[in-house]
PDB file of C-alpha atoms in Angstrom:
ATOM      1  CA  UNK R   1     -43.761  71.369-133.571  1.00 43.00           C
ATOM      2  CA  UNK R   2     -43.435  70.597-137.025  1.00 46.00           C
ATOM      3  CA  UNK R   3     -43.113  74.296-138.237  1.00 37.00           C
ATOM      4  CA  UNK R   4     -39.097  74.670-139.103  1.00 42.00           C
ATOM      5  CA  UNK R   5     -39.810  71.543-141.908  1.00 48.00           C
ATOM      6  CA  UNK R   6     -40.423  72.044-145.519  1.00 44.00           C
ATOM      7  CA  UNK R   7     -43.732  70.117-145.478  1.00 43.00           C
ATOM      8  CA  UNK R   8     -46.090  69.052-149.205  1.00 47.00           C
ATOM      9  CA  UNK R   9     -47.813  71.385-150.870  1.00 51.00           C
ATOM     10  CA  UNK R  10     -51.021  68.577-150.318  1.00 61.00           C
ATOM     11  CA  UNK R  11     -52.533  67.924-147.037  1.00 74.00           C
ATOM     12  CA  UNK R  12     -50.294  70.146-144.881  1.00 87.00           C
ATOM     13  CA  UNK R  13     -52.435  69.683-141.221  1.00 90.00           C
ATOM     14  CA  UNK R  14     -53.024  66.066-141.831  1.00 91.00           C
ATOM     15  CA  UNK R  15     -49.249  65.195-142.265  1.00 91.00           C
ATOM     16  CA  UNK R  16     -48.596  67.231-139.094  1.00 93.00           C
ATOM     17  CA  UNK R  17     -51.429  65.798-137.177  1.00 95.00           C
ATOM     18  CA  UNK R  18     -50.548  62.565-138.148  1.00 95.00           C
ATOM     19  CA  UNK R  19     -46.560  63.463-137.421  1.00 96.00           C
ATOM     20  CA  UNK R  20     -46.811  64.639-134.643  1.00 96.00           C
ATOM     21  CA  UNK R  21     -47.824  61.253-132.725  1.00 96.00           C
ATOM     22  CA  UNK R  22     -44.818  60.030-132.779  1.00 97.00           C
ATOM     23  CA  UNK R  23     -42.654  60.421-129.955  1.00 97.00           C
ATOM     24  CA  UNK R  24     -39.900  61.974-133.360  1.00 97.00           C
ATOM     25  CA  UNK R  25     -42.106  64.087-135.877  1.00 97.00           C
ATOM     26  CA  UNK R  26     -38.904  64.899-137.507  1.00 96.00           C
ATOM     27  CA  UNK R  27     -38.164  61.662-137.761  1.00 97.00           C
ATOM     28  CA  UNK R  28     -41.482  60.289-139.474  1.00 96.00           C
ATOM     29  CA  UNK R  29     -40.710  63.102-141.826  1.00 94.00           C
ATOM     30  CA  UNK R  30     -37.542  62.138-143.443  1.00 95.00           C
ATOM     31  CA  UNK R  31     -38.863  58.435-143.462  1.00 94.00           C
ATOM     32  CA  UNK R  32     -41.890  60.382-145.463  1.00 91.00           C
ATOM     33  CA  UNK R  33     -38.683  62.176-147.992  1.00 89.00           C
ATOM     34  CA  UNK R  34     -37.332  58.296-148.277  1.00 89.00           C
ATOM     35  CA  UNK R  35     -40.565  56.900-149.522  1.00 87.00           C
ATOM     36  CA  UNK R  36     -40.744  54.695-146.630  1.00 90.00           C
ATOM     37  CA  UNK R  37     -44.196  53.781-144.255  1.00 93.00           C
ATOM     38  CA  UNK R  38     -43.590  54.595-141.311  1.00 95.00           C
ATOM     39  CA  UNK R  39     -44.558  53.449-138.072  1.00 97.00           C
ATOM     40  CA  UNK R  40     -46.991  55.867-136.160  1.00 97.00           C
ATOM     41  CA  UNK R  41     -47.528  54.438-132.385  1.00 97.00           C
ATOM     42  CA  UNK R  42     -50.529  53.549-131.341  1.00 97.00           C
ATOM     43  CA  UNK R  43     -51.646  54.420-127.848  1.00 95.00           C
ATOM     44  CA  UNK R  44     -53.488  58.295-128.987  1.00 95.00           C
ATOM     45  CA  UNK R  45     -55.841  56.423-131.275  1.00 96.00           C
ATOM     46  CA  UNK R  46     -56.789  52.622-132.022  1.00 96.00           C
ATOM     47  CA  UNK R  47     -57.524  51.225-134.700  1.00 96.00           C
ATOM     48  CA  UNK R  48     -60.951  49.220-136.076  1.00 96.00           C
ATOM     49  CA  UNK R  49     -59.524  46.972-138.697  1.00 95.00           C
ATOM     50  CA  UNK R  50     -61.939  45.224-141.023  1.00 94.00           C
ATOM     51  CA  UNK R  51     -61.417  43.428-144.697  1.00 93.00           C
ATOM     52  CA  UNK R  52     -61.335  46.228-147.769  1.00 92.00           C
ATOM     53  CA  UNK R  53     -64.542  45.250-148.566  1.00 90.00           C
ATOM     54  CA  UNK R  54     -66.286  45.595-145.749  1.00 92.00           C
ATOM     55  CA  UNK R  55     -64.471  48.321-145.171  1.00 93.00           C
ATOM     56  CA  UNK R  56     -65.387  50.523-148.194  1.00 92.00           C
ATOM     57  CA  UNK R  57     -68.869  50.057-147.637  1.00 92.00           C
ATOM     58  CA  UNK R  58     -68.811  51.159-143.960  1.00 93.00           C
ATOM     59  CA  UNK R  59     -66.786  54.313-145.259  1.00 93.00           C
ATOM     60  CA  UNK R  60     -70.173  55.423-147.733  1.00 92.00           C
ATOM     61  CA  UNK R  61     -72.149  54.352-145.268  1.00 90.00           C
ATOM     62  CA  UNK R  62     -70.633  56.258-142.589  1.00 91.00           C
ATOM     63  CA  UNK R  63     -69.998  59.714-145.227  1.00 89.00           C
ATOM     64  CA  UNK R  64     -72.996  59.639-146.298  1.00 89.00           C
ATOM     65  CA  UNK R  65     -74.531  60.449-142.397  1.00 84.00           C
ATOM     66  CA  UNK R  66     -72.730  62.866-141.330  1.00 77.00           C
ATOM     67  CA  UNK R  67     -69.320  63.009-143.977  1.00 73.00           C
ATOM     68  CA  UNK R  68     -66.375  64.456-141.025  1.00 74.00           C
ATOM     69  CA  UNK R  69     -62.298  64.468-141.019  1.00 74.00           C
ATOM     70  CA  UNK R  70     -61.832  60.301-140.101  1.00 87.00           C
ATOM     71  CA  UNK R  71     -59.426  59.182-141.326  1.00 94.00           C
ATOM     72  CA  UNK R  72     -59.151  55.061-142.790  1.00 95.00           C
ATOM     73  CA  UNK R  73     -56.541  54.062-144.438  1.00 95.00           C
ATOM     74  CA  UNK R  74     -55.888  51.250-146.451  1.00 93.00           C
ATOM     75  CA  UNK R  75     -53.437  48.879-146.893  1.00 91.00           C
ATOM     76  CA  UNK R  76     -53.848  46.815-150.538  1.00 84.00           C
ATOM     77  CA  UNK R  77     -51.416  43.494-149.989  1.00 82.00           C
ATOM     78  CA  UNK R  78     -53.466  42.813-146.924  1.00 85.00           C
ATOM     79  CA  UNK R  79     -56.912  44.039-148.419  1.00 90.00           C
ATOM     80  CA  UNK R  80     -57.771  45.867-145.298  1.00 94.00           C
ATOM     81  CA  UNK R  81     -59.190  49.088-143.706  1.00 95.00           C
ATOM     82  CA  UNK R  82     -58.059  50.784-140.650  1.00 97.00           C
ATOM     83  CA  UNK R  83     -60.160  52.693-139.029  1.00 97.00           C
ATOM     84  CA  UNK R  84     -58.216  55.259-136.594  1.00 97.00           C
ATOM     85  CA  UNK R  85     -60.503  55.760-133.802  1.00 96.00           C
ATOM     86  CA  UNK R  86     -60.038  57.628-130.209  1.00 95.00           C
ATOM     87  CA  UNK R  87     -58.363  55.534-127.591  1.00 96.00           C
ATOM     88  CA  UNK R  88     -60.546  53.291-125.240  1.00 91.00           C
ATOM     89  CA  UNK R  89     -59.985  51.334-122.666  1.00 90.00           C
ATOM     90  CA  UNK R  90     -62.434  48.495-124.152  1.00 84.00           C
ATOM     91  CA  UNK R  91     -61.351  45.668-126.616  1.00 80.00           C
ATOM     92  CA  UNK R  92     -63.622  44.142-129.119  1.00 81.00           C
ATOM     93  CA  UNK R  93     -63.189  41.505-131.749  1.00 76.00           C
ATOM     94  CA  UNK R  94     -65.550  39.985-133.735  1.00 76.00           C
ATOM     95  CA  UNK R  95     -65.017  37.084-136.321  1.00 71.00           C
ATOM     96  CA  UNK R  96     -65.804  37.769-140.120  1.00 75.00           C
ATOM     97  CA  UNK R  97     -66.509  41.591-139.026  1.00 86.00           C
ATOM     98  CA  UNK R  98     -62.799  42.951-137.620  1.00 89.00           C
ATOM     99  CA  UNK R  99     -60.930  43.731-134.319  1.00 92.00           C
ATOM    100  CA  UNK R 100     -59.676  46.605-132.492  1.00 94.00           C
ATOM    101  CA  UNK R 101     -55.087  47.602-132.354  1.00 94.00           C
ATOM    102  CA  UNK R 102     -54.165  49.200-129.741  1.00 94.00           C
ATOM    103  CA  UNK R 103     -51.080  48.290-128.913  1.00 93.00           C
ATOM    104  CA  UNK R 104     -47.770  48.322-132.012  1.00 96.00           C
ATOM    105  CA  UNK R 105     -48.338  51.223-134.729  1.00 97.00           C
ATOM    106  CA  UNK R 106     -49.701  51.534-138.052  1.00 96.00           C
ATOM    107  CA  UNK R 107     -47.207  51.748-141.131  1.00 95.00           C
ATOM    108  CA  UNK R 108     -48.358  54.798-142.749  1.00 94.00           C
ATOM    109  CA  UNK R 109     -47.509  57.172-145.983  1.00 92.00           C
ATOM    110  CA  UNK R 110     -48.024  60.758-146.133  1.00 91.00           C
ATOM    111  CA  UNK R 111     -51.348  61.881-146.652  1.00 89.00           C
ATOM    112  CA  UNK R 112     -51.770  64.209-149.299  1.00 80.00           C
ATOM    113  CA  UNK R 113     -49.953  61.187-151.618  1.00 60.00           C
ATOM    114  CA  UNK R 114     -53.218  59.096-152.272  1.00 52.00           C
ATOM    115  CA  UNK R 115     -52.936  59.134-155.585  1.00 50.00           C
ATOM    116  CA  UNK R 116     -48.920  57.235-155.772  1.00 59.00           C
ATOM    117  CA  UNK R 117     -49.920  53.944-156.782  1.00 59.00           C
ATOM    118  CA  UNK R 118     -45.705  53.263-155.417  1.00 73.00           C
ATOM    119  CA  UNK R 119     -46.990  53.214-151.574  1.00 77.00           C
ATOM    120  CA  UNK R 120     -48.367  49.945-150.702  1.00 86.00           C
ATOM    121  CA  UNK R 121     -50.950  51.407-147.939  1.00 89.00           C
ATOM    122  CA  UNK R 122     -53.107  55.379-149.517  1.00 89.00           C
ATOM    123  CA  UNK R 123     -55.449  56.985-147.345  1.00 91.00           C
ATOM    124  CA  UNK R 124     -59.396  56.059-148.539  1.00 91.00           C
ATOM    125  CA  UNK R 125     -60.149  59.005-145.846  1.00 91.00           C
ATOM    126  CA  UNK R 126     -57.022  61.670-145.173  1.00 90.00           C
ATOM    127  CA  UNK R 127     -56.486  63.033-141.312  1.00 92.00           C
ATOM    128  CA  UNK R 128     -58.263  66.586-141.616  1.00 89.00           C
ATOM    129  CA  UNK R 129     -56.047  68.313-138.944  1.00 91.00           C
ATOM    130  CA  UNK R 130     -58.275  68.246-136.481  1.00 91.00           C
ATOM    131  CA  UNK R 131     -57.314  65.338-134.637  1.00 92.00           C
ATOM    132  CA  UNK R 132     -60.650  64.316-134.809  1.00 92.00           C
ATOM    133  CA  UNK R 133     -60.775  60.284-134.146  1.00 94.00           C
ATOM    134  CA  UNK R 134     -63.843  58.882-134.418  1.00 92.00           C
ATOM    135  CA  UNK R 135     -65.143  56.736-131.646  1.00 92.00           C
ATOM    136  CA  UNK R 136     -64.660  52.633-131.840  1.00 92.00           C
ATOM    137  CA  UNK R 137     -68.829  51.963-131.632  1.00 90.00           C
ATOM    138  CA  UNK R 138     -69.483  54.152-134.538  1.00 90.00           C
ATOM    139  CA  UNK R 139     -67.310  52.043-136.692  1.00 93.00           C
ATOM    140  CA  UNK R 140     -68.420  49.070-134.673  1.00 91.00           C
ATOM    141  CA  UNK R 141     -72.191  49.359-135.462  1.00 90.00           C
ATOM    142  CA  UNK R 142     -72.028  49.905-138.911  1.00 90.00           C
ATOM    143  CA  UNK R 143     -69.420  47.438-139.168  1.00 92.00           C
ATOM    144  CA  UNK R 144     -72.155  44.356-137.673  1.00 89.00           C
ATOM    145  CA  UNK R 145     -74.444  46.170-140.127  1.00 88.00           C
ATOM    146  CA  UNK R 146     -73.090  45.677-143.222  1.00 90.00           C
ATOM    147  CA  UNK R 147     -71.595  42.538-142.440  1.00 88.00           C
ATOM    148  CA  UNK R 148     -74.821  40.932-141.473  1.00 82.00           C
ATOM    149  CA  UNK R 149     -76.281  42.278-144.955  1.00 82.00           C
ATOM    150  CA  UNK R 150     -72.879  41.641-146.868  1.00 71.00           C
ATOM    151  CA  UNK R 151     -72.777  37.356-145.613  1.00 65.00           C
ATOM    152  CA  UNK R 152     -76.102  37.108-146.922  1.00 65.00           C
ATOM    153  CA  UNK R 153     -77.572  36.194-142.864  1.00 55.00           C
ATOM    154  CA  UNK R 154     -80.287  37.765-140.738  1.00 54.00           C
ATOM    155  CA  UNK R 155     -79.593  41.208-140.212  1.00 50.00           C
ATOM    156  CA  UNK R 156     -79.959  41.492-136.830  1.00 45.00           C
ATOM    157  CA  UNK R 157     -83.021  43.285-134.605  1.00 45.00           C
ATOM    158  CA  UNK R 158     -81.098  45.424-132.828  1.00 43.00           C
ATOM    159  CA  UNK R 159     -77.021  45.152-132.350  1.00 44.00           C
ATOM    160  CA  UNK R 160     -76.247  46.023-129.366  1.00 46.00           C
ATOM    161  CA  UNK R 161     -72.581  47.560-127.911  1.00 48.00           C
ATOM    162  CA  UNK R 162     -71.477  47.745-124.039  1.00 46.00           C
ATOM    163  CA  UNK R 163     -69.370  47.606-122.067  1.00 48.00           C
ATOM    164  CA  UNK R 164     -68.816  44.533-118.874  1.00 41.00           C
ATOM    165  CA  UNK R 165     -70.333  44.359-116.366  1.00 45.00           C
ATOM    166  CA  UNK R 166     -68.829  46.071-113.225  1.00 44.00           C
ATOM    167  CA  UNK R 167     -65.026  43.745-112.504  1.00 41.00           C
ATOM    168  CA  UNK R 168     -65.192  42.108-115.581  1.00 37.00           C
ATOM    169  CA  UNK R 169     -62.105  42.566-118.023  1.00 36.00           C
ATOM    170  CA  UNK R 170     -62.980  45.297-119.546  1.00 34.00           C
ATOM    171  CA  UNK R 171     -63.797  44.331-123.319  1.00 35.00           C
ATOM    172  CA  UNK R 172     -67.130  45.064-125.156  1.00 37.00           C
ATOM    173  CA  UNK R 173     -69.327  42.656-125.776  1.00 35.00           C
ATOM    174  CA  UNK R 174     -71.358  42.549-129.158  1.00 38.00           C
ATOM    175  CA  UNK R 175     -74.376  41.183-129.362  1.00 35.00           C
ATOM    176  CA  UNK R 176     -77.220  40.390-132.092  1.00 36.00           C
ATOM    177  CA  UNK R 177     -80.486  39.987-131.245  1.00 33.00           C
ATOM    178  CA  UNK R 178     -83.139  38.565-133.300  1.00 31.00           C
ATOM    179  CA  UNK R 179     -86.709  37.711-132.601  1.00 28.00           C
ATOM    180  CA  UNK R 180     -87.529  34.175-134.771  1.00 30.00           C
ATOM    181  CA  UNK R 181     -91.194  33.932-136.037  1.00 31.00           C
ATOM    182  CA  UNK R 182     -93.142  31.304-134.832  1.00 29.00           C
ATOM    183  CA  UNK R 183     -93.327  28.869-138.546  1.00 31.00           C
ATOM    184  CA  UNK R 184     -95.721  25.429-137.282  1.00 30.00           C
TER     185      UNK R 184
END
């Protein structure tokens, strides 16, 4: 634990939670104190990555539906938003809407420093320290709805996110069905 470390006053619970996701929390704090992004390994969480435009709209919609402590990182140089989600054995990728990242690490600024423009990334929604991570399906469904709206595509009648059939590779199959009217 980080009880013997002096932490910045802003968002101490979120900072503590995020640093503890790393095998060496003290290394994360040292990296942040050196004003660098800290690589937090994926594994205790996964990331749904999407474009900044779609991510901002999804975050606004999700917060209106149910305000929670969903951590969301915005990276300016790459114009992407990363929704931290609960680990899942499944995978997901959609042309244009986003993808699920499960390997590697996420370069994170310390929570509580969102207004510091020197960081290339900042928290659009900071981790609150509770450890709450949404289910991937919640984020994926919001992104797909918005993707169809933003691209001026016909919105699907329903969006079905389901695991694969028994024995198939672990993947999410996303199907969008739309009933077309017969025009004569």
